[in-house]
PDB file of C-alpha atoms in Angstrom:
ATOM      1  CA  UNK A1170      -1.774 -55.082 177.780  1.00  0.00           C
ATOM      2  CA  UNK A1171       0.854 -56.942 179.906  1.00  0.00           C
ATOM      3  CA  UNK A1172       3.721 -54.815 178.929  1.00  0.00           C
ATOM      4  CA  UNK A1173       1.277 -51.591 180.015  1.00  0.00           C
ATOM      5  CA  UNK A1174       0.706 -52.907 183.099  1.00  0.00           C
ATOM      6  CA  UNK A1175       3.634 -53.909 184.114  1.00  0.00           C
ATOM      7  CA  UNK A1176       5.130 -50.460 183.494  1.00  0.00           C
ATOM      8  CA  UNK A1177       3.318 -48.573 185.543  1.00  0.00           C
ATOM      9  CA  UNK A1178       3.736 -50.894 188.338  1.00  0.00           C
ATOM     10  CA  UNK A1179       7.679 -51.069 187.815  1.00  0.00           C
ATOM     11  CA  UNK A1180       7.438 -47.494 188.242  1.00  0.00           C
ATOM     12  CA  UNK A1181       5.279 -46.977 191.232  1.00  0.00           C
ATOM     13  CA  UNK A1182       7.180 -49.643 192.797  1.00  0.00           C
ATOM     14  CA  UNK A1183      10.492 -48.089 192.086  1.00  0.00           C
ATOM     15  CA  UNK A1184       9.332 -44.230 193.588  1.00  0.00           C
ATOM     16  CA  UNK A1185       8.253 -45.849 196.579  1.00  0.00           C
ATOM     17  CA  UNK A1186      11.214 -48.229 197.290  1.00  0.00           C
ATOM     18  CA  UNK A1187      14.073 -45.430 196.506  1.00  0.00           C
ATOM     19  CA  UNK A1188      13.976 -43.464 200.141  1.00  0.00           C
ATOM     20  CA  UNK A1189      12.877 -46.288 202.009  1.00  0.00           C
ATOM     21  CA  UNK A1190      15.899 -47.358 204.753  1.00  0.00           C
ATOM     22  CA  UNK A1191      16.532 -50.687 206.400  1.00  0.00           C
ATOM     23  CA  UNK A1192      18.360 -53.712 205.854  1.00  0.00           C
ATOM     24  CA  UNK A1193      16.234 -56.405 204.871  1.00  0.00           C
ATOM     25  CA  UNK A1194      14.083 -56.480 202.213  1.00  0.00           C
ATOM     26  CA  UNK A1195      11.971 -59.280 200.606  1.00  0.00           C
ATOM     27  CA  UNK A1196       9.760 -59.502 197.344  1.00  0.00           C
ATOM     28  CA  UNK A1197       7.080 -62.725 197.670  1.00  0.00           C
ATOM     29  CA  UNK A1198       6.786 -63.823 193.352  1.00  0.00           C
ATOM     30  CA  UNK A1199       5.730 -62.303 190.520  1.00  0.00           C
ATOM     31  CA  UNK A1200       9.768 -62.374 189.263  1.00  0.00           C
ATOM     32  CA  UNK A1201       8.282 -59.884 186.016  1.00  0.00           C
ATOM     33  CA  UNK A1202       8.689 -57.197 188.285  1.00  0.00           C
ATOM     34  CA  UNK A1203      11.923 -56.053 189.572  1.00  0.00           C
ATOM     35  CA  UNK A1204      10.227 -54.852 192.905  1.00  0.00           C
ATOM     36  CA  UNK A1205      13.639 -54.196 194.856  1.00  0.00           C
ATOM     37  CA  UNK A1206      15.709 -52.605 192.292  1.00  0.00           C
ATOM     38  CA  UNK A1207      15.657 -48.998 193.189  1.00  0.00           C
ATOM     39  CA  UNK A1208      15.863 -50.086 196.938  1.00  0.00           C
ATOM     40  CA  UNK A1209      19.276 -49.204 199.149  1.00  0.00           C
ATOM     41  CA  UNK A1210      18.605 -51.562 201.262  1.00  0.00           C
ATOM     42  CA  UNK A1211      22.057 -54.233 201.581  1.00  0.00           C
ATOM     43  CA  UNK A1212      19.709 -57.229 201.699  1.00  0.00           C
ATOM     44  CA  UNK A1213      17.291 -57.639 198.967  1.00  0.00           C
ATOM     45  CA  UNK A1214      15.694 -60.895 198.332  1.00  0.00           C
ATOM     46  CA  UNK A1215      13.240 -62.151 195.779  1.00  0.00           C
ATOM     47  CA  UNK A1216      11.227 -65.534 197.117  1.00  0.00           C
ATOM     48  CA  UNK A1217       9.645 -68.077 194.706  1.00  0.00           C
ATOM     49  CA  UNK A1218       7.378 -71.047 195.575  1.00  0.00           C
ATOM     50  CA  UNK A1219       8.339 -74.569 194.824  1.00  0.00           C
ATOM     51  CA  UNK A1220      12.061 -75.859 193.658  1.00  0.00           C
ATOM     52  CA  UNK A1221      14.620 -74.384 191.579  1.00  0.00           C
ATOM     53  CA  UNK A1222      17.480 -73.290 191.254  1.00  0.00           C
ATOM     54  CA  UNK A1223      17.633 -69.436 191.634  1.00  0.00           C
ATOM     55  CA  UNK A1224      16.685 -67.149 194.182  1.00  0.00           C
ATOM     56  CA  UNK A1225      15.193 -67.537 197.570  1.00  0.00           C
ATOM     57  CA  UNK A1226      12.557 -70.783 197.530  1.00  0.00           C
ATOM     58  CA  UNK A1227      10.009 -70.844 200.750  1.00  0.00           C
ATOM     59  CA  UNK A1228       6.328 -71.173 201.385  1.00  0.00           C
ATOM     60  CA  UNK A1229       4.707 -67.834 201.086  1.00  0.00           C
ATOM     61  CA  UNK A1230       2.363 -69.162 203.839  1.00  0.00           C
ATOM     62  CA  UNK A1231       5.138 -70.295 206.185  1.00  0.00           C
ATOM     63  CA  UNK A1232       7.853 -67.808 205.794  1.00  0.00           C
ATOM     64  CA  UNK A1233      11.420 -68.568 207.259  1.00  0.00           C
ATOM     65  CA  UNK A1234      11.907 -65.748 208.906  1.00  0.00           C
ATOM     66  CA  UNK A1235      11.893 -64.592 212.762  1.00  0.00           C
ATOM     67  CA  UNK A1236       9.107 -62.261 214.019  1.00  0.00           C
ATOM     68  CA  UNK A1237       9.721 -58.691 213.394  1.00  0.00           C
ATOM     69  CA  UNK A1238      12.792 -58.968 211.088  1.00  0.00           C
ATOM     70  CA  UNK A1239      12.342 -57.703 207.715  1.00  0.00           C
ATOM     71  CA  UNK A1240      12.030 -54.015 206.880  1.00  0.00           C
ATOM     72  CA  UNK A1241      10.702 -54.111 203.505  1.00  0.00           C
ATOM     73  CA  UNK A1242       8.256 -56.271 202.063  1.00  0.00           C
ATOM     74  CA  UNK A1243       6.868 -56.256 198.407  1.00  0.00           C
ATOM     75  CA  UNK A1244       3.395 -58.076 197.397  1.00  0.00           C
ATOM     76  CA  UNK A1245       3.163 -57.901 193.715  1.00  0.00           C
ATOM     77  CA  UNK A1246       0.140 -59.687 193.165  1.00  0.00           C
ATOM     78  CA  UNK A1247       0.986 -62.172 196.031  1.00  0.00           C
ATOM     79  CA  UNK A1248      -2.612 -62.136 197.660  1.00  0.00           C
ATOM     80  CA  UNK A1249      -4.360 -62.979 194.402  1.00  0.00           C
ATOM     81  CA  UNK A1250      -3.456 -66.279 194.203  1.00  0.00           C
ATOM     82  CA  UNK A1251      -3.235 -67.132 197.691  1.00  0.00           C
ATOM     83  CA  UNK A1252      -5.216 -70.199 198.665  1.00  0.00           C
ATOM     84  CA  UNK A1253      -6.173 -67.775 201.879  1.00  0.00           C
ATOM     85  CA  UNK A1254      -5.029 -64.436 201.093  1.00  0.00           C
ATOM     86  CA  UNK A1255      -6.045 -62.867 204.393  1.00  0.00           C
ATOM     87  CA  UNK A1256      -3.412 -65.802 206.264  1.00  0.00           C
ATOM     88  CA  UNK A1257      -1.047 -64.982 203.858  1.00  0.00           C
ATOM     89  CA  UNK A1258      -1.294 -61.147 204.920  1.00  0.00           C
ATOM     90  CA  UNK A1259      -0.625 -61.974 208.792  1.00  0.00           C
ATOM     91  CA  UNK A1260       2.187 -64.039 207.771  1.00  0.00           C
ATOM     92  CA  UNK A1261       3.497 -61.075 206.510  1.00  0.00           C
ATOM     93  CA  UNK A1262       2.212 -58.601 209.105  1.00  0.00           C
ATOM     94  CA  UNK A1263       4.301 -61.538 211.329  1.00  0.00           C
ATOM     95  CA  UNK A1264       7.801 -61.067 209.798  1.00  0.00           C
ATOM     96  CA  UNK A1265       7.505 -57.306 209.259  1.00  0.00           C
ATOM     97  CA  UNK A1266       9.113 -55.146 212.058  1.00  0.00           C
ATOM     98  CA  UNK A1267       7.611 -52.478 213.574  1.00  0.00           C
ATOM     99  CA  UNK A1268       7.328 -49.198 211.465  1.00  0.00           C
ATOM    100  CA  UNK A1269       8.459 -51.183 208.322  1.00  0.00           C
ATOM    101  CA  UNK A1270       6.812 -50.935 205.097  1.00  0.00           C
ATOM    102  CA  UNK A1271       4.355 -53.088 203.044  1.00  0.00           C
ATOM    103  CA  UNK A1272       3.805 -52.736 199.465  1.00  0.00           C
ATOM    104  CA  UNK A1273       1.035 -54.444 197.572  1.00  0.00           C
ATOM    105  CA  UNK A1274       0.040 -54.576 193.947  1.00  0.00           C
ATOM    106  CA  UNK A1275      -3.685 -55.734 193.165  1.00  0.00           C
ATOM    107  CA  UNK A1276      -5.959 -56.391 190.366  1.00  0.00           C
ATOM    108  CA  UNK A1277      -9.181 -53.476 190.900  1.00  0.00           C
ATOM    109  CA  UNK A1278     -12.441 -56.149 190.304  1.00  0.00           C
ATOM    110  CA  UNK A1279     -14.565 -51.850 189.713  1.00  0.00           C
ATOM    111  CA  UNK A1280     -12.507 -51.839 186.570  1.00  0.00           C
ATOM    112  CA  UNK A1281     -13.196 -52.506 182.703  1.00  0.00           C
ATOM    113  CA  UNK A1282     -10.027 -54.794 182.830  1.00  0.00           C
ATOM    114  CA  UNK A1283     -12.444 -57.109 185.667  1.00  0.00           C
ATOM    115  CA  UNK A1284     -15.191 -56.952 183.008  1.00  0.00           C
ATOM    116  CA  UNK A1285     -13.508 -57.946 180.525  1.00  0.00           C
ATOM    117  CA  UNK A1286     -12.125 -61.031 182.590  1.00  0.00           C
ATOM    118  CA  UNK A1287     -15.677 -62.324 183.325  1.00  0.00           C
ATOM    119  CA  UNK A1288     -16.844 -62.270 178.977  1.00  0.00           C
ATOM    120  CA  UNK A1289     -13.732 -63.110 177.377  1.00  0.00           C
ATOM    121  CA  UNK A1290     -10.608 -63.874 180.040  1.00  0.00           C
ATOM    122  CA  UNK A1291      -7.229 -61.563 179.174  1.00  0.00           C
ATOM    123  CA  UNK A1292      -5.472 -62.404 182.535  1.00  0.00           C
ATOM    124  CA  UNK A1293      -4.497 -65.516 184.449  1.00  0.00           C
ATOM    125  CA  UNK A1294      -7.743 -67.052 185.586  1.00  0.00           C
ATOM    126  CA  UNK A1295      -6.185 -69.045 188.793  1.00  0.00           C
ATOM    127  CA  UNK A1296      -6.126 -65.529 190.642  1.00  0.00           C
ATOM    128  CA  UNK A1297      -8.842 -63.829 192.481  1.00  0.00           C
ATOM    129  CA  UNK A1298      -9.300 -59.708 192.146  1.00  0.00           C
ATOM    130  CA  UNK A1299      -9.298 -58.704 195.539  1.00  0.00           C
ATOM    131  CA  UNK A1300     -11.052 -55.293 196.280  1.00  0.00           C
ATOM    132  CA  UNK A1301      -9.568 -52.298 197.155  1.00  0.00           C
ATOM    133  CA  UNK A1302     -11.234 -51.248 200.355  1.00  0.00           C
ATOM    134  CA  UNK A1303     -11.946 -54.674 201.451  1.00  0.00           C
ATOM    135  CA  UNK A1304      -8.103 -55.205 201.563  1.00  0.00           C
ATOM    136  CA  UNK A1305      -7.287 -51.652 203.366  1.00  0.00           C
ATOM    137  CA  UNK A1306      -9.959 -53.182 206.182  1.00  0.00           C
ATOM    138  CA  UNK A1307      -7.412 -56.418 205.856  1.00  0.00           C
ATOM    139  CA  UNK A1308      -4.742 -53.912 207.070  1.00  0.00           C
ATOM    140  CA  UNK A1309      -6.554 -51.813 209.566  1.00  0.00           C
ATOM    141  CA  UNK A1310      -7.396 -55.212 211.543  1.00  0.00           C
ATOM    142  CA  UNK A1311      -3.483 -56.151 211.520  1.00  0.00           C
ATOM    143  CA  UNK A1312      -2.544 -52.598 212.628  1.00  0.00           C
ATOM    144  CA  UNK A1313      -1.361 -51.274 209.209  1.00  0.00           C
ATOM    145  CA  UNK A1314      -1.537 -47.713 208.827  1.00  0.00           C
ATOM    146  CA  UNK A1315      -2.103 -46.666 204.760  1.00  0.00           C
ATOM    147  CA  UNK A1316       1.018 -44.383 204.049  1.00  0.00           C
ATOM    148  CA  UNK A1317      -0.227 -43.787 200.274  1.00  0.00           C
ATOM    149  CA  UNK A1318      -2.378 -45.754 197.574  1.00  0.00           C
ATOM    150  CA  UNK A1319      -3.288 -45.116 193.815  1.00  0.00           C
ATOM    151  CA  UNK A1320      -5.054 -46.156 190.724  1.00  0.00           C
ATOM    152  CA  UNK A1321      -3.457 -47.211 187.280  1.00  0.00           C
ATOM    153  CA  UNK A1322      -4.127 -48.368 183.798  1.00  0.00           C
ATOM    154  CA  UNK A1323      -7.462 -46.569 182.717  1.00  0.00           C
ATOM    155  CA  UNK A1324      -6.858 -47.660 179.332  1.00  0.00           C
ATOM    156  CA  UNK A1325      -9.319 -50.063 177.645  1.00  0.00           C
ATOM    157  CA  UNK A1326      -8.203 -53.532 177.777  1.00  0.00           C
ATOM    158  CA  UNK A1327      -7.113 -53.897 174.397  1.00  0.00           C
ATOM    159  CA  UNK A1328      -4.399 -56.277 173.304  1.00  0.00           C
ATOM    160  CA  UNK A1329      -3.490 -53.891 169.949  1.00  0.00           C
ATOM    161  CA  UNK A1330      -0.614 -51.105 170.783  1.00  0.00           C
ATOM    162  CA  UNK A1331      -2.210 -48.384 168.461  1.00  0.00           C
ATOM    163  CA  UNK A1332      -5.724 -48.737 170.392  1.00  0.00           C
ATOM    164  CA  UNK A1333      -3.724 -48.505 173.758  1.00  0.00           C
ATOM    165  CA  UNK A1334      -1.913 -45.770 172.511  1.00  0.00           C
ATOM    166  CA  UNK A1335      -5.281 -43.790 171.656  1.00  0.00           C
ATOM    167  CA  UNK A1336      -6.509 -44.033 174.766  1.00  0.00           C
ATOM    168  CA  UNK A1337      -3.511 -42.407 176.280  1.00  0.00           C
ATOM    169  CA  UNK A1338      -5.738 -39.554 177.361  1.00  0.00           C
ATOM    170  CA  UNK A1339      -7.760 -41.441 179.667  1.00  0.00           C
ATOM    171  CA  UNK A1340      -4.498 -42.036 182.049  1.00  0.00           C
ATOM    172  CA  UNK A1341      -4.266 -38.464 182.219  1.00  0.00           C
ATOM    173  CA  UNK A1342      -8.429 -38.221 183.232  1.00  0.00           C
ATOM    174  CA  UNK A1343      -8.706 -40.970 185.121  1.00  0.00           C
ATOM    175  CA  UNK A1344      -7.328 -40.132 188.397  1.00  0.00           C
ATOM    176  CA  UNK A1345      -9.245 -36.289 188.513  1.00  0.00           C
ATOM    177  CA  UNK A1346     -12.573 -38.083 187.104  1.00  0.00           C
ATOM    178  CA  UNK A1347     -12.856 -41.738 187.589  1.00  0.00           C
ATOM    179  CA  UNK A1348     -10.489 -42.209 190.068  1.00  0.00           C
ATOM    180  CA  UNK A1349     -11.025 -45.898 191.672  1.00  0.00           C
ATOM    181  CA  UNK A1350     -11.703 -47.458 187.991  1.00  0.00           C
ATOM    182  CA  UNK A1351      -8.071 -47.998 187.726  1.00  0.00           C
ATOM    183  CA  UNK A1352      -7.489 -51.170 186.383  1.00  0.00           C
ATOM    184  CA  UNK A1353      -4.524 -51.807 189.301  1.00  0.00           C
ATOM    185  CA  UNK A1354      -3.522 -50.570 192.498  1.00  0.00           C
ATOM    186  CA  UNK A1355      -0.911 -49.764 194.915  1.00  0.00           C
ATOM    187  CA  UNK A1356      -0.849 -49.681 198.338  1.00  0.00           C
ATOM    188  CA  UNK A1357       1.593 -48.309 200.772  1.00  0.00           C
ATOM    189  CA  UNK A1358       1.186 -49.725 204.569  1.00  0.00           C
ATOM    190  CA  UNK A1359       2.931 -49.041 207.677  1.00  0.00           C
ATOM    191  CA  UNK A1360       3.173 -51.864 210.570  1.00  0.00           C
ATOM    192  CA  UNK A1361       2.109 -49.894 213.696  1.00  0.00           C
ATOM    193  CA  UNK A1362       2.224 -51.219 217.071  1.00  0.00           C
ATOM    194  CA  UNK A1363       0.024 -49.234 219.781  1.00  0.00           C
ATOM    195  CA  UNK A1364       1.864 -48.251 222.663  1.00  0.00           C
ATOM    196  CA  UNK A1365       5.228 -48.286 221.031  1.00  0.00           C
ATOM    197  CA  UNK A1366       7.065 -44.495 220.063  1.00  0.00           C
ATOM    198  CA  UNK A1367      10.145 -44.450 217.843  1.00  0.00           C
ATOM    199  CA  UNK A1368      12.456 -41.490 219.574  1.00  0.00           C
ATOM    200  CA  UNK A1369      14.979 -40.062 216.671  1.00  0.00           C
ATOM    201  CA  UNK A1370      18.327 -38.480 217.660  1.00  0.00           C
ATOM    202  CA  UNK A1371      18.952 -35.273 219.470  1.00  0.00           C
ATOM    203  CA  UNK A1372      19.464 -32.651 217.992  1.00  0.00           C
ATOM    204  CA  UNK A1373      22.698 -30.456 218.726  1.00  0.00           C
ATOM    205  CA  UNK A1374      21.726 -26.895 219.131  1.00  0.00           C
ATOM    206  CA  UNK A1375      24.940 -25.660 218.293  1.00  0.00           C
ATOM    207  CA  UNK A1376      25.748 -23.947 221.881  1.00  0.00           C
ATOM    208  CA  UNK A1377      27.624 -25.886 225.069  1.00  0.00           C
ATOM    209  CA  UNK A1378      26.302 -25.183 227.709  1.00  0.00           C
ATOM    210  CA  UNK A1379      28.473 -24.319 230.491  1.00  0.00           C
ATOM    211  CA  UNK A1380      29.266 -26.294 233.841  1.00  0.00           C
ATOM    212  CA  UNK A1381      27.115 -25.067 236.535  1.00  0.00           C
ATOM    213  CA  UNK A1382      28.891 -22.890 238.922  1.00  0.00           C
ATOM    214  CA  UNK A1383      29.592 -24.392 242.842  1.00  0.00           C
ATOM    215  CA  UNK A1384      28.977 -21.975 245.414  1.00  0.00           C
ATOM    216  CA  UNK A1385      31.590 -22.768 248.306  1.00  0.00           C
ATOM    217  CA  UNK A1386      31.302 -21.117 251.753  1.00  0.00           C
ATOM    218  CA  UNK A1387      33.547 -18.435 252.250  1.00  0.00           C
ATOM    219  CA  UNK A1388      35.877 -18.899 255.404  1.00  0.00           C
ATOM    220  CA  UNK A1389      35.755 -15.661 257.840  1.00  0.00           C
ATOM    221  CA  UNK A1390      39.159 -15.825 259.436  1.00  0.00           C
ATOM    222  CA  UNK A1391      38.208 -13.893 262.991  1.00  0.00           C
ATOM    223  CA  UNK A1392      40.912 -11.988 265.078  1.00  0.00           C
ATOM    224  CA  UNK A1393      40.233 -12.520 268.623  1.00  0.00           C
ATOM    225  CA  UNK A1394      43.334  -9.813 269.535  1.00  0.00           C
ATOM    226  CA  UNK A1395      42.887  -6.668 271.515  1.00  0.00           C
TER     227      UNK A1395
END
């Protein structure tokens, strides 16, 4: 079940990442997914709570970085297990500049995988499902604009690979029939800020245009002789 859905989310995360330009670019936990790996992007971090010795190590609720400085930011399950996940958004809403991206990754609580977690638990119990549309509303209050979103997993929760594999078919039904009974989603956001309009380059047409031309008076030379 893990191995499923961490697949599809490697791959959703990698489609979105790979035309996406900037400089800075920061993943907040979940190290199982390599959220930055298709990226372009010359700065690509991946920040862990606590001590250690590898990566970057911060609070996820106190970020060290300057307003409006990162162009990228990846959420695999970060919200989930967020003692406030809606303060841990506006930290990141904080750091993210203008027209830069937001990715999150979230457990759907309208999904058989949820049901199964309440009778007999299959995922990490310290989290808490989030819903999808309650967490879009999340967005719209910090002026996030949804670029994309989608479902994933509509497989049974099964731990045995040859009852996964039958179920293959539902994958391929779920998003024309059952659409938001994904067992994950993804969500694309876009930091707006109201009053502000990105201009891109000028265009050259391809034709100079040519100096204006300078009328000068004409001198009339007059011959006073008989």
């Amino acid at each position: 079940m893990g191995r499923y859905l961490l697949d599809w989310e490697q791959r959703c995360l990698d489609e979105a990442v790979v035309d996406l330009f900037g400089f800075h670019a920061l993943q907040l936990g979940w190290p199982q997914l390599a959220g930055l790996r298709a990226s372009r992007m010359p700065q690509r971090w991946l920040a862990l709570q606590g001590e250690g010795q590898a990566a970057l190590h911060c609070d996820f609720d106190d970020l060290p970085f300057e307003n409006d400085s990162l162009d990228l930011l990846v959420l695999p399950h970060t919200l989930e297990f967020a003692p406030d996940p809606h303060h841990r958004l506006r930290e990141a809403a904080r750091v993210l500049r203008p027209e830069g991206r937001l990715l999150l990754l979230g457990l759907n609580p309208a999904s058989l995988w949820a049901l199964r977690q309440k009778v007999s638990p299959c995922l990490p119990q310290a989290g808490e499902f989030i819903g999808y549309w309650r967490l879009r509303d999340w967005l719209r209050l910090l002026s996030f604009e949804i670029g994309q979103a989608r479902f994933g997993c509509y497989r049974p929760p099964v731990n045995r690979e040859a009852w996964l594999a039958r179920g293959a078919f539902m994958d391929r039904l779920g998003p024309t029939w059952w659409p938001v009974f994904g067992a994950v989603y993804f969500i694309e956001a876009i930091k707006r800020v109201h009053g502000m309009r990105l201009i891109g380059l000028a265009k050259p047409n391809g034709r100079r245009r040519a100096a204006p031309a300078v009328a000068l008076p004409s001198r009339t030379h007059r011959n006073d002789s008989p």
